[in-house]
Coordinates of C-alpha atoms in Angstrom, one line a residue:
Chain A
X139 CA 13.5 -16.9 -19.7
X140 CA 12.2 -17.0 -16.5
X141 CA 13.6 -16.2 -12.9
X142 CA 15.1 -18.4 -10.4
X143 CA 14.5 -17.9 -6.6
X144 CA 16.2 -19.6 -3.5
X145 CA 13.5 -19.3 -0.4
X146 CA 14.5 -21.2 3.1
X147 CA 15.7 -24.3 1.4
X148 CA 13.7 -24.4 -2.0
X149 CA 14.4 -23.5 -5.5
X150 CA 11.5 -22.3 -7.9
X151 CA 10.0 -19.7 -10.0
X152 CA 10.5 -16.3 -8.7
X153 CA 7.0 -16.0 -10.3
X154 CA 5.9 -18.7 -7.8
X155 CA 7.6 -17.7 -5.0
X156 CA 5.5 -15.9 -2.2
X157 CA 6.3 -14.9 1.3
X158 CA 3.6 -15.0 4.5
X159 CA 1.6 -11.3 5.1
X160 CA 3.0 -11.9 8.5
X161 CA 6.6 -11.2 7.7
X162 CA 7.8 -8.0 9.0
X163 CA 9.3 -6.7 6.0
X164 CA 5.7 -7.0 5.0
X165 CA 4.4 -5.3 8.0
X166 CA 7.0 -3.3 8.9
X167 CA 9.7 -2.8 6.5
X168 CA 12.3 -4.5 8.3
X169 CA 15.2 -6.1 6.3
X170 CA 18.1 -5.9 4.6
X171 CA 19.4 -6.7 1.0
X172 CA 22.2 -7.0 -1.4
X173 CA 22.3 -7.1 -5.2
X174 CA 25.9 -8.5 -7.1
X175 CA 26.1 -8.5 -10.9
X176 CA 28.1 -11.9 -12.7
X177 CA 30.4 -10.9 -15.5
X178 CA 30.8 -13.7 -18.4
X179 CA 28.0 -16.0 -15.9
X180 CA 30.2 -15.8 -13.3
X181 CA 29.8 -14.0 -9.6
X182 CA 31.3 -10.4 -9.3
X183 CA 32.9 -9.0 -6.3
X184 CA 30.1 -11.5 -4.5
X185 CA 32.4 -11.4 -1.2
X186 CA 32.0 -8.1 -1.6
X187 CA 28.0 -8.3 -1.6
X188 CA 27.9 -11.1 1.4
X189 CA 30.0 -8.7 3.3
X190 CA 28.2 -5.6 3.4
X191 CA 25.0 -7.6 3.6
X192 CA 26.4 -9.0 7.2
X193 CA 27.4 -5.4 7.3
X194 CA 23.7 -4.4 7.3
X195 CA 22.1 -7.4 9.1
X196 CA 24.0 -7.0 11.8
X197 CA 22.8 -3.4 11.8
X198 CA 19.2 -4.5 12.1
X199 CA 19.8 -7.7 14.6
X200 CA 20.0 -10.2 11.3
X201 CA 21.8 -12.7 11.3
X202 CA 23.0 -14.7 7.5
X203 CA 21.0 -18.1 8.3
X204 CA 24.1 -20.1 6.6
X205 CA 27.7 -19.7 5.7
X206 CA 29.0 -17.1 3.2
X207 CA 30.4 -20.3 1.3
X208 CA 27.0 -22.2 1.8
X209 CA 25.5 -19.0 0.1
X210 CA 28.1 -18.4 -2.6
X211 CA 27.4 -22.5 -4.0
X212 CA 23.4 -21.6 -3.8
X213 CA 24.0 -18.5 -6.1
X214 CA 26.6 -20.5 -8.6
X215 CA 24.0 -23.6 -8.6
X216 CA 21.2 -20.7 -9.4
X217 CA 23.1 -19.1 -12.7
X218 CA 24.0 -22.7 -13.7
X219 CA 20.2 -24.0 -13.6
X220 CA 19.4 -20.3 -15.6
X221 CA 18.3 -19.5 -18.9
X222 CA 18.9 -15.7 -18.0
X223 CA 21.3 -13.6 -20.6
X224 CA 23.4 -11.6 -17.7
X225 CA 22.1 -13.2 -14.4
X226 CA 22.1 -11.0 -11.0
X227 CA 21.7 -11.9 -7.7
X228 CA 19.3 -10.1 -5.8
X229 CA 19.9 -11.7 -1.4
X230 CA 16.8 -10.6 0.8
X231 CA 16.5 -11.4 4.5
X232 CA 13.6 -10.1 6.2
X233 CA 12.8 -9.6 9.6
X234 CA 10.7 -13.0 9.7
X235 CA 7.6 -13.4 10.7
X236 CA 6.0 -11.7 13.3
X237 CA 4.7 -15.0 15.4
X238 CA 8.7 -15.9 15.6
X239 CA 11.0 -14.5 18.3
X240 CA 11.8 -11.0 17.0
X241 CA 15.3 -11.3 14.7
X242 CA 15.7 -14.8 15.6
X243 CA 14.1 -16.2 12.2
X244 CA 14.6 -14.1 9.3
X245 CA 13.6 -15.6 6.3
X246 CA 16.1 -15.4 3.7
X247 CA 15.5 -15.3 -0.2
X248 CA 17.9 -15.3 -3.7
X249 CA 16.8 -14.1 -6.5
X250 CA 18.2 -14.5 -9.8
X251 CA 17.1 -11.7 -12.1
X252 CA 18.3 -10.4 -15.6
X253 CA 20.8 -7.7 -15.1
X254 CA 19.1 -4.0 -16.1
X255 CA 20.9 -2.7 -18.9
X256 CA 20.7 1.0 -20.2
X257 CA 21.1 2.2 -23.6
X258 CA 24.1 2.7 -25.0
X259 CA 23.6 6.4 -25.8
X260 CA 23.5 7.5 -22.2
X261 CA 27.0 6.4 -21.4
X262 CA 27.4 8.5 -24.7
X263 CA 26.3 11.9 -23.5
X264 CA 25.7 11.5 -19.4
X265 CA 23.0 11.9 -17.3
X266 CA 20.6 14.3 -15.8
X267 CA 20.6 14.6 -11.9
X268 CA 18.3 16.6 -9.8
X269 CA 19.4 17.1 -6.0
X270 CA 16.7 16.4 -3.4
X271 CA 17.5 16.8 0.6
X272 CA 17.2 14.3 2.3
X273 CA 19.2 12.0 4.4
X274 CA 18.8 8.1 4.2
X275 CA 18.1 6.4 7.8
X276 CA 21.4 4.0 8.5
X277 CA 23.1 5.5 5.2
X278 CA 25.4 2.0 5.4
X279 CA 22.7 0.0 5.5
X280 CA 21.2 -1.5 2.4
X281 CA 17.4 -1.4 4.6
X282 CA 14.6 -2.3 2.4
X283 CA 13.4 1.0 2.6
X284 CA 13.5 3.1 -0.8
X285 CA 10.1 4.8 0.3
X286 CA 11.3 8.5 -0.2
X287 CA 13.2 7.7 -3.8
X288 CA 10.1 5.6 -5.3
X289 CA 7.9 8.0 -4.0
X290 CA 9.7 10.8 -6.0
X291 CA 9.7 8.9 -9.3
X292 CA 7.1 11.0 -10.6
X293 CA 9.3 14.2 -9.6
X294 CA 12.4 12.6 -11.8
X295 CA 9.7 12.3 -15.3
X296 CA 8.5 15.7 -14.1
X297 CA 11.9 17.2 -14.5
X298 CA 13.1 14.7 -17.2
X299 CA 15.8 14.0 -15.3
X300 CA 17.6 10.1 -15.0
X301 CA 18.0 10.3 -10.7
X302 CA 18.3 12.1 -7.7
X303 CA 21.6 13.2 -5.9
X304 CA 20.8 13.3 -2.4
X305 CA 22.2 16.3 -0.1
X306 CA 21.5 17.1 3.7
X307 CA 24.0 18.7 6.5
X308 CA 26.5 16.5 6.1
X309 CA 26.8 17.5 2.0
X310 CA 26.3 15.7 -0.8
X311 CA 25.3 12.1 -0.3
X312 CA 24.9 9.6 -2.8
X313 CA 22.3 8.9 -5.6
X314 CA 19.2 6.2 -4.1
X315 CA 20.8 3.6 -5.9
X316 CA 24.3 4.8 -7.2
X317 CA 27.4 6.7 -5.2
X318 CA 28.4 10.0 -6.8
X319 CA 32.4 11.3 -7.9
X320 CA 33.2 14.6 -9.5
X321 CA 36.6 15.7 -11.0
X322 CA 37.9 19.2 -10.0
X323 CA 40.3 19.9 -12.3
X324 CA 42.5 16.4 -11.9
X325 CA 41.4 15.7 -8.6
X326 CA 38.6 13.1 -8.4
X327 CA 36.2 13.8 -4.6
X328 CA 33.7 11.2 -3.3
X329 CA 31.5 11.6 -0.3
X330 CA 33.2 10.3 2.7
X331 CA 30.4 9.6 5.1
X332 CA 26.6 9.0 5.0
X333 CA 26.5 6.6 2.2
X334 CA 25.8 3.3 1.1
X335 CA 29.5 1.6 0.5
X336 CA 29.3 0.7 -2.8
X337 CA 31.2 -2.0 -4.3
X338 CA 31.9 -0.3 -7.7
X339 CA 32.6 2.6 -5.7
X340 CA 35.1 0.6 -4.0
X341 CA 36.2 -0.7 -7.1
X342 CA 36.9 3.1 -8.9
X343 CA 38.6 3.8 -5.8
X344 CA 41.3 1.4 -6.3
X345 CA 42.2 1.5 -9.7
X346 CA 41.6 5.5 -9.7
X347 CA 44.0 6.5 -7.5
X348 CA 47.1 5.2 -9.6
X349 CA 46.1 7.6 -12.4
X350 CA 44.1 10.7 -9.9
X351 CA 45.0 12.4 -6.8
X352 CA 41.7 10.8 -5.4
X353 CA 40.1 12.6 -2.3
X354 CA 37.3 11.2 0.0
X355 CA 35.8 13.7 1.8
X356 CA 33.0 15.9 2.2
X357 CA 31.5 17.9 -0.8
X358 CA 29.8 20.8 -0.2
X359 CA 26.6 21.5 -2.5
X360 CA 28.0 24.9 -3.0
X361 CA 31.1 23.2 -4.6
X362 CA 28.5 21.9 -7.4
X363 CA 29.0 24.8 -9.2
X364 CA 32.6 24.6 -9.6
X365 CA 33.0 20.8 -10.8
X366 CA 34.5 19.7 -14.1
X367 CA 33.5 16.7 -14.1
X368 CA 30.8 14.2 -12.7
X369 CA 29.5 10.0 -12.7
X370 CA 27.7 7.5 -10.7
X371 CA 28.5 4.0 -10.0
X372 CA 26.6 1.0 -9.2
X373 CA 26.6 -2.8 -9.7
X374 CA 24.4 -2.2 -12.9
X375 CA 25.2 1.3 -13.8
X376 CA 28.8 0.5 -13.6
X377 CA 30.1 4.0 -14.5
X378 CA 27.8 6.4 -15.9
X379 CA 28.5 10.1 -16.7
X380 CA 26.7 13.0 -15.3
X381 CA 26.4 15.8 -17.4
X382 CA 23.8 18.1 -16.0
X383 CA 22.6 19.0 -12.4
X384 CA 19.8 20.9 -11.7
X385 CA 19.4 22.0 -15.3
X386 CA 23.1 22.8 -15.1
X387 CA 25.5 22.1 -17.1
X388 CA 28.5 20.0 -15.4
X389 CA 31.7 21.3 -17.4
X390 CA 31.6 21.5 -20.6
X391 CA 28.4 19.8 -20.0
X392 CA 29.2 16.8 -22.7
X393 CA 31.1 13.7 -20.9
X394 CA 34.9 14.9 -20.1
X395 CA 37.9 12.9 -20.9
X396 CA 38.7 12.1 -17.1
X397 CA 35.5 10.3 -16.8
X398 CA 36.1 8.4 -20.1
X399 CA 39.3 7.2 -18.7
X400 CA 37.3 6.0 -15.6
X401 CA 35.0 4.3 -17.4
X402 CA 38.2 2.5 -19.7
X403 CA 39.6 1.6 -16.7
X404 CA 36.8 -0.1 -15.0
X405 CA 36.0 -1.8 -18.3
X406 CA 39.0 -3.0 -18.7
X407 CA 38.6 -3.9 -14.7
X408 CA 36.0 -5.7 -15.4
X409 CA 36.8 -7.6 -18.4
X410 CA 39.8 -8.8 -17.0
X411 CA 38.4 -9.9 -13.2
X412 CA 38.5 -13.7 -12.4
Chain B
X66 CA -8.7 -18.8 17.1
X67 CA -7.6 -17.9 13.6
X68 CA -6.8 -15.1 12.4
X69 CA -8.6 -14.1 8.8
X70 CA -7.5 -12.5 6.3
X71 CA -8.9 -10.9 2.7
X72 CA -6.5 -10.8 -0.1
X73 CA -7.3 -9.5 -3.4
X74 CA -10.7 -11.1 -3.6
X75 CA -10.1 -14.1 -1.9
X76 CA -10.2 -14.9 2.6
X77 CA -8.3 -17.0 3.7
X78 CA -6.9 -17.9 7.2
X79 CA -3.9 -15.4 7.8
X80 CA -1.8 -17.9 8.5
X81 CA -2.0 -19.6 4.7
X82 CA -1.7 -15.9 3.2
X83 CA 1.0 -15.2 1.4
X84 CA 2.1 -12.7 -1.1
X85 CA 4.5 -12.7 -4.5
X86 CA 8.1 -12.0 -3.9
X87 CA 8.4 -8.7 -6.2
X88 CA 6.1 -6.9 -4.4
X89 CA 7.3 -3.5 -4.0
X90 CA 6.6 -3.6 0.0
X91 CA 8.9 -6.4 0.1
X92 CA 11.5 -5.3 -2.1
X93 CA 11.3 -1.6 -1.6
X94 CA 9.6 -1.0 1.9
X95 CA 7.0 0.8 -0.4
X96 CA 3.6 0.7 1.0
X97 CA 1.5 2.2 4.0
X98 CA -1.0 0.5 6.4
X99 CA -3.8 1.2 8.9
X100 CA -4.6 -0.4 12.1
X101 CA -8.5 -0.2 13.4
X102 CA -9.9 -1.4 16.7
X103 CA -13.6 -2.7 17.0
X104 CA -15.7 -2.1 20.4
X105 CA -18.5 -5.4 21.3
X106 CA -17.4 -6.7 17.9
X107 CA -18.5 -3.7 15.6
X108 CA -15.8 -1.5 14.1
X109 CA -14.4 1.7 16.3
X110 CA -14.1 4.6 14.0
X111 CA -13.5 2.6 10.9
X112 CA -14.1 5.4 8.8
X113 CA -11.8 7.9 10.4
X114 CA -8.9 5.2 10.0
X115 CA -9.9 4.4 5.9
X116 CA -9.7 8.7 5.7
X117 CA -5.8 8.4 7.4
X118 CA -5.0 5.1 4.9
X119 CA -6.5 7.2 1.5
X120 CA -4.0 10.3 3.1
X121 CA -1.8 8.1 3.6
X122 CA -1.9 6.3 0.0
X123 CA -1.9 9.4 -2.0
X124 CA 1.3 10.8 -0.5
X125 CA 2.7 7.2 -2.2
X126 CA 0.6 7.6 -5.5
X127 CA -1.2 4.8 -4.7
X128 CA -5.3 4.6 -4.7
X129 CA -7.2 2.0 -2.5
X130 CA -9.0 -0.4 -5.2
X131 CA -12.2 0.0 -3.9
X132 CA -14.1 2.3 -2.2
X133 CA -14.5 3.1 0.9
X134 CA -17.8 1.1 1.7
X135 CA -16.7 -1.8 -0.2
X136 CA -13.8 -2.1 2.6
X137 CA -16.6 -1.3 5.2
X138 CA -18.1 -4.7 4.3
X139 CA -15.5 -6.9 3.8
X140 CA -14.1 -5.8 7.5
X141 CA -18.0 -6.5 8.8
X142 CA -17.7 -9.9 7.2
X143 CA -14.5 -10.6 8.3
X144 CA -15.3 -9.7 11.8
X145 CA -18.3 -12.0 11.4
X146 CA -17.2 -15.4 10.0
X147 CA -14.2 -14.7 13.0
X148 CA -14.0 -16.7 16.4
X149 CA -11.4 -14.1 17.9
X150 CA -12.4 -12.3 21.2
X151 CA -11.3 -8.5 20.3
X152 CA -10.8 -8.6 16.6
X153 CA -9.0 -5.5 15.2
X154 CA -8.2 -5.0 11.7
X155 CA -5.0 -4.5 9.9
X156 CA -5.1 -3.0 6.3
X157 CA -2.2 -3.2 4.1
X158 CA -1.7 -0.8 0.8
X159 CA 1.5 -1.9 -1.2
X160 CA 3.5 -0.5 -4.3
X161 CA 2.4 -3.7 -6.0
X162 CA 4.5 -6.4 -8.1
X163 CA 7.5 -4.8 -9.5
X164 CA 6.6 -6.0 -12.6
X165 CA 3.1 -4.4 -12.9
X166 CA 3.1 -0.5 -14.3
X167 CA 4.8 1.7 -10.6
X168 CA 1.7 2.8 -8.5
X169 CA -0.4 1.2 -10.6
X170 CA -1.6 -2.3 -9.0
X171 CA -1.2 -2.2 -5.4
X172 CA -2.2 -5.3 -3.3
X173 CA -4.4 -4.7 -0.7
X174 CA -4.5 -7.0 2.4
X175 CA -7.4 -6.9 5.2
X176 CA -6.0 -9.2 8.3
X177 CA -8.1 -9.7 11.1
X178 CA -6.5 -10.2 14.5
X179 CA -6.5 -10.4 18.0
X180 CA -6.4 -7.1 19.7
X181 CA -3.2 -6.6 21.6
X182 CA -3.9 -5.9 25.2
X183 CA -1.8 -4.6 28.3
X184 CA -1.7 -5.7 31.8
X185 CA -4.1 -3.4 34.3
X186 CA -1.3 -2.7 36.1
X187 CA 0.4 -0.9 33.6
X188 CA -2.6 1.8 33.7
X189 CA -2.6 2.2 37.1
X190 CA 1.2 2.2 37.8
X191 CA 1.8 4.3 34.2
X192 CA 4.6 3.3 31.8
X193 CA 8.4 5.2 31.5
X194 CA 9.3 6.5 28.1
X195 CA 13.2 7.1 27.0
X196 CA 13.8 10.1 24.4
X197 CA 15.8 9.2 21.1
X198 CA 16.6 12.1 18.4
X199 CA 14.9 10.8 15.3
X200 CA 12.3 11.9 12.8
X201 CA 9.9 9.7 10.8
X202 CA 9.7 10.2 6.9
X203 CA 6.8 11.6 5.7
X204 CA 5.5 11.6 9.7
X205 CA 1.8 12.6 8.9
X206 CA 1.7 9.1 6.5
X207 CA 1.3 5.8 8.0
X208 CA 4.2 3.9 5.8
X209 CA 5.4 0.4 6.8
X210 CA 8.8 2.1 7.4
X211 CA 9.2 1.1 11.5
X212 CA 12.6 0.1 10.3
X213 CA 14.2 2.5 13.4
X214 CA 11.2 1.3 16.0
X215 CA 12.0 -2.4 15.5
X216 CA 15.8 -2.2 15.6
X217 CA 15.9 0.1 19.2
X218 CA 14.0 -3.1 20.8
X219 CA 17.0 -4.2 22.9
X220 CA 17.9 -0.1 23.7
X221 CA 14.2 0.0 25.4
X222 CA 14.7 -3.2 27.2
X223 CA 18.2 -2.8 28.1
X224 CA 16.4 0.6 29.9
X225 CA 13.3 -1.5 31.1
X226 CA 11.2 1.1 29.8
X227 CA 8.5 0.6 27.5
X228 CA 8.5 2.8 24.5
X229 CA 10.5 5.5 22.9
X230 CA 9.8 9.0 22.9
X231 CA 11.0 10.6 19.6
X232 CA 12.2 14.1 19.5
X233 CA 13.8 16.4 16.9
X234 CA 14.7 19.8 15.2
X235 CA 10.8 20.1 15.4
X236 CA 10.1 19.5 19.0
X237 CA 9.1 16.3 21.1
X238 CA 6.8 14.1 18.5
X239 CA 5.3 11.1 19.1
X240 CA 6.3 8.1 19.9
X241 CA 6.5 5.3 17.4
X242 CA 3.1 4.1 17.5
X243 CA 1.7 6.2 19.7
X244 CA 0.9 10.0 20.4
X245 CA 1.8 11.8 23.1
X246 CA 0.8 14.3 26.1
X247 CA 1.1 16.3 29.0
X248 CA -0.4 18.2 31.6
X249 CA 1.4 21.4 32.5
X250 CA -1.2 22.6 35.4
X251 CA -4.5 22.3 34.2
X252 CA -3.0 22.4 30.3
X253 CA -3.3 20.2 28.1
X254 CA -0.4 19.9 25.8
X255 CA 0.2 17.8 22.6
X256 CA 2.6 18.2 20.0
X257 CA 1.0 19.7 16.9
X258 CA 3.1 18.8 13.7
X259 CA 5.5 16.3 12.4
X260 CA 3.1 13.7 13.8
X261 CA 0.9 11.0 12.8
X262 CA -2.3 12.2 13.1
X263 CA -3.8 9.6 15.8
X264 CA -7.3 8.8 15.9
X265 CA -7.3 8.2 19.5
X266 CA -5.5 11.8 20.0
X267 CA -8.6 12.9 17.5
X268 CA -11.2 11.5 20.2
X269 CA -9.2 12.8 23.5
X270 CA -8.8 16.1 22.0
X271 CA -12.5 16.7 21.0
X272 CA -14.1 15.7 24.7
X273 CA -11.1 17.0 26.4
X274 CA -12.0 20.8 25.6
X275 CA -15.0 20.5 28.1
X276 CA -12.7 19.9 30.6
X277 CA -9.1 21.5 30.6
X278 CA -7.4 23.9 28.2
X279 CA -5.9 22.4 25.0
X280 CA -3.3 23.5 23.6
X281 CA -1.8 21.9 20.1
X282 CA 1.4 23.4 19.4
X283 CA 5.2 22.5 19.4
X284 CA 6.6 21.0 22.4
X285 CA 10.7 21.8 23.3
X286 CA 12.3 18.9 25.2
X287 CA 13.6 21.2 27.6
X288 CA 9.6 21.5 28.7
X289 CA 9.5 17.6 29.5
X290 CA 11.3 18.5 33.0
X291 CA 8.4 21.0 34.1
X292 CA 5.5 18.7 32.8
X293 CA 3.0 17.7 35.9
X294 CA 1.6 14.4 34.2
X295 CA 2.3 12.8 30.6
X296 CA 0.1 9.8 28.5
X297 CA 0.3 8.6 25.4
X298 CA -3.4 7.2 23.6
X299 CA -3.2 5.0 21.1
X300 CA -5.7 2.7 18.8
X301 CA -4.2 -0.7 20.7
X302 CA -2.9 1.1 24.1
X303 CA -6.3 4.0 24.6
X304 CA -4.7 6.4 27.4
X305 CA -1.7 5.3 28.5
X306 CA -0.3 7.5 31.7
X307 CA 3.2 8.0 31.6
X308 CA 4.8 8.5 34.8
X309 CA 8.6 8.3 33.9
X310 CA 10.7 10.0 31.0
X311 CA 14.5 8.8 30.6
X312 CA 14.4 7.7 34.3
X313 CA 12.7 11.3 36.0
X314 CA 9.6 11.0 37.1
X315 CA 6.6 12.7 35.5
X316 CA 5.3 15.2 38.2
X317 CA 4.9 12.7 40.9
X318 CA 6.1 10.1 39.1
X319 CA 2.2 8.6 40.0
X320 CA -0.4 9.1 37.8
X321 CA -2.3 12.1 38.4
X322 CA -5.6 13.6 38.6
X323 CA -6.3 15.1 34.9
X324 CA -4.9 11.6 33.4
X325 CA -7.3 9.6 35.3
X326 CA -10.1 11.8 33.9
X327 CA -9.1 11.6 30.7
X328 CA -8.9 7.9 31.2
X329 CA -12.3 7.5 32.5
X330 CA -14.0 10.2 29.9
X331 CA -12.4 7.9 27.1
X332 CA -13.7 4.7 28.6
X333 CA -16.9 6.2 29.0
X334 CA -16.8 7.7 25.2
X335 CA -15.7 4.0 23.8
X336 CA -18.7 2.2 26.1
X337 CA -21.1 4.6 24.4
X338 CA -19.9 4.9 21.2
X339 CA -22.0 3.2 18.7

């Protein structure tokens, strides 16, 4: 199976694909991306995605060089030319290069890639997360830059732990790559501000509120203690339980029925989306 | 004039240089870089800049493939088989293809180019700064994070000044490629931490002692309106007098005495240096 990449006009092998030293998310880490899951080989919340990726271009002076719709046909064409199992699409646009007018030619790049998975048992018996502070540059901003949470990769083996959760003055964050939700009691509390808007985030919040008195807000790290319950969500996490922070247990410390619920539901979500 | 480049074993003109789309730098922001100056075509403190990019490196786990005098030579070459007037060289660590083991295979890029240069009258009429509340990651490592830098472009022109002085919890900083410092008196003042750890501040420190009092410590913004003269040195800039902050003027608001002298004792140190 190999990868499929989209690069300013041309389709190839990701494995052949390559991108001048001139570029300044080479030089200067200075771009934005978006990554969408399919479901059944077809796009997920991709609206979603080219949204928030606007979102974040438009932070950084991007601009999308084509159409959402023009982009939307050059993903579908991309999973129909693939030999991938459970495609994702991985959208790139860089700063350009460094000769061109600065934001004015960002080069823009597709990747299809197989969809991580992670073992069963883990959804079984939740997660480890260790809190780190530290407080992303444009938290709504998908930037390229994941320096601080690759860099503390070694720190996560160290503590055999599966992520971070990120804190800092304004409370708990979000995980590098997931958001974060915790049940007290019946009530289910996401961060408010100072995070990356995630799409399954968004997702939970919708369905969760018919079933939860759902509050977005602030969460102090102090109120860590006093949780019930706790997940992450992310395009391909989907909904994963967190059982233990810090070495602590969350609860009960083995995944609660709430979050089992959540998970049903966005199953279900998901099975059923068109 | 083209610019050279050595990539993984190979030179090559920069512009037909081009590197794999899963590289880490690309994908992830994860790298770090160094920028060297040469003086009559030999290299300026070259090994002083391959200490700052092996600093640098280590805080990201990754190890420069070679050593030190290996790098030596292939700069020499480089310099060499090039045509450009005032080469200066641009080395470029990444995390590597995100396939390959994390940390393990970093690509390492040596681009020759033209040294940027400034118009005279900048150093005789001095340059205005504006202050923005910010704090590099990791500040004493040279990553390719300039994410914030790059994206306050239209704030410094929309100011018509020419570079942004960063401050935060810790003090006034540095600004983002560039250190920074003032005269109070006959004192010379230059932040101490939280910095990157600039070559060119390295030289202007060490001569400077025969000449004024140094002092290397923390620097409150509310000094910045009791400061007599200001620069900022730099491997591309040298001493750069500063001669307006946020729209004051610097002392004067010409530049002074002590600046010129460090001006001319730098000049003098770079004609002689061998």
């Amino acid at each position: 199976m190999s990868r499929l990449c989209y690069i300013n006009g041309e389709i190839l092998p990701a494995s052949k694909a390559a991108i001048g030293i001139s570029d300044l998310a080479l030089q200067r880490g200075y771009g934005v991306f978006d990554f969408a899951r399919t479901n059944h080989r077809r796009l997920f919340h991709f609206d979603d995605h080219l949204q928030r990726l606007r979102l974040s271009a438009s932070e950084l002076h991007l601009k999308l060089p084509f159409p959402e719709e023009e982009i939307t046909s050059i993903a579908e064409h991309l999973i129909q030319e693939s030999d991938l199992d459970n495609p994702a699409i991985r959208l790139i646009l860089t700063g350009g290069y460094s000769s061109a007018p600065v934001y004015q030619n960002p080069n823009f790049i597709i990747i299809l890639e197989e969809l991580s998975t992670y073992p069963a048992a883990i959804y079984a018996e939740g997660v480890e997360l260790i809190t780190v502070e530290y407080q992303r540059e444009l938290p709504h901003v998908k930037s390229l830059n994941y320096l601080n949470s690759i860099r503390l990769a070694p720190l996560i083996r160290e503590k055999e732990a599966f992520d971070i959760l990120y804190h800092s003055e304004s409370g708990i964050t979000e995980c590098p790559r997931s958001n974060f939700f915790v049940f007290q009691g019946n009530r289910l509390v996401t961060p408010s501000d100072f995070i990356l808007s995630g799409i399954t985030r968004k997702i939970v919040l919708e369905f969760a509120s018919a079933h939860f008195p759902v509050e977005v807000r602030q969460i102090d790290p102090g109120e860590l203690t006093a949780i019930d319950e706790a997940f992450v969500t992310s395009t391909s996490k989907g909904v994963l339980p967190v059982t233990a922070i810090d070495a602590q247990p969350v609860g009960s410390g083995r995944v609660g029925d709430r979050t089992m619920t959540i998970m049903r539901l966005f199953n279900e979500y998901t099975a059923s989306y068109k």
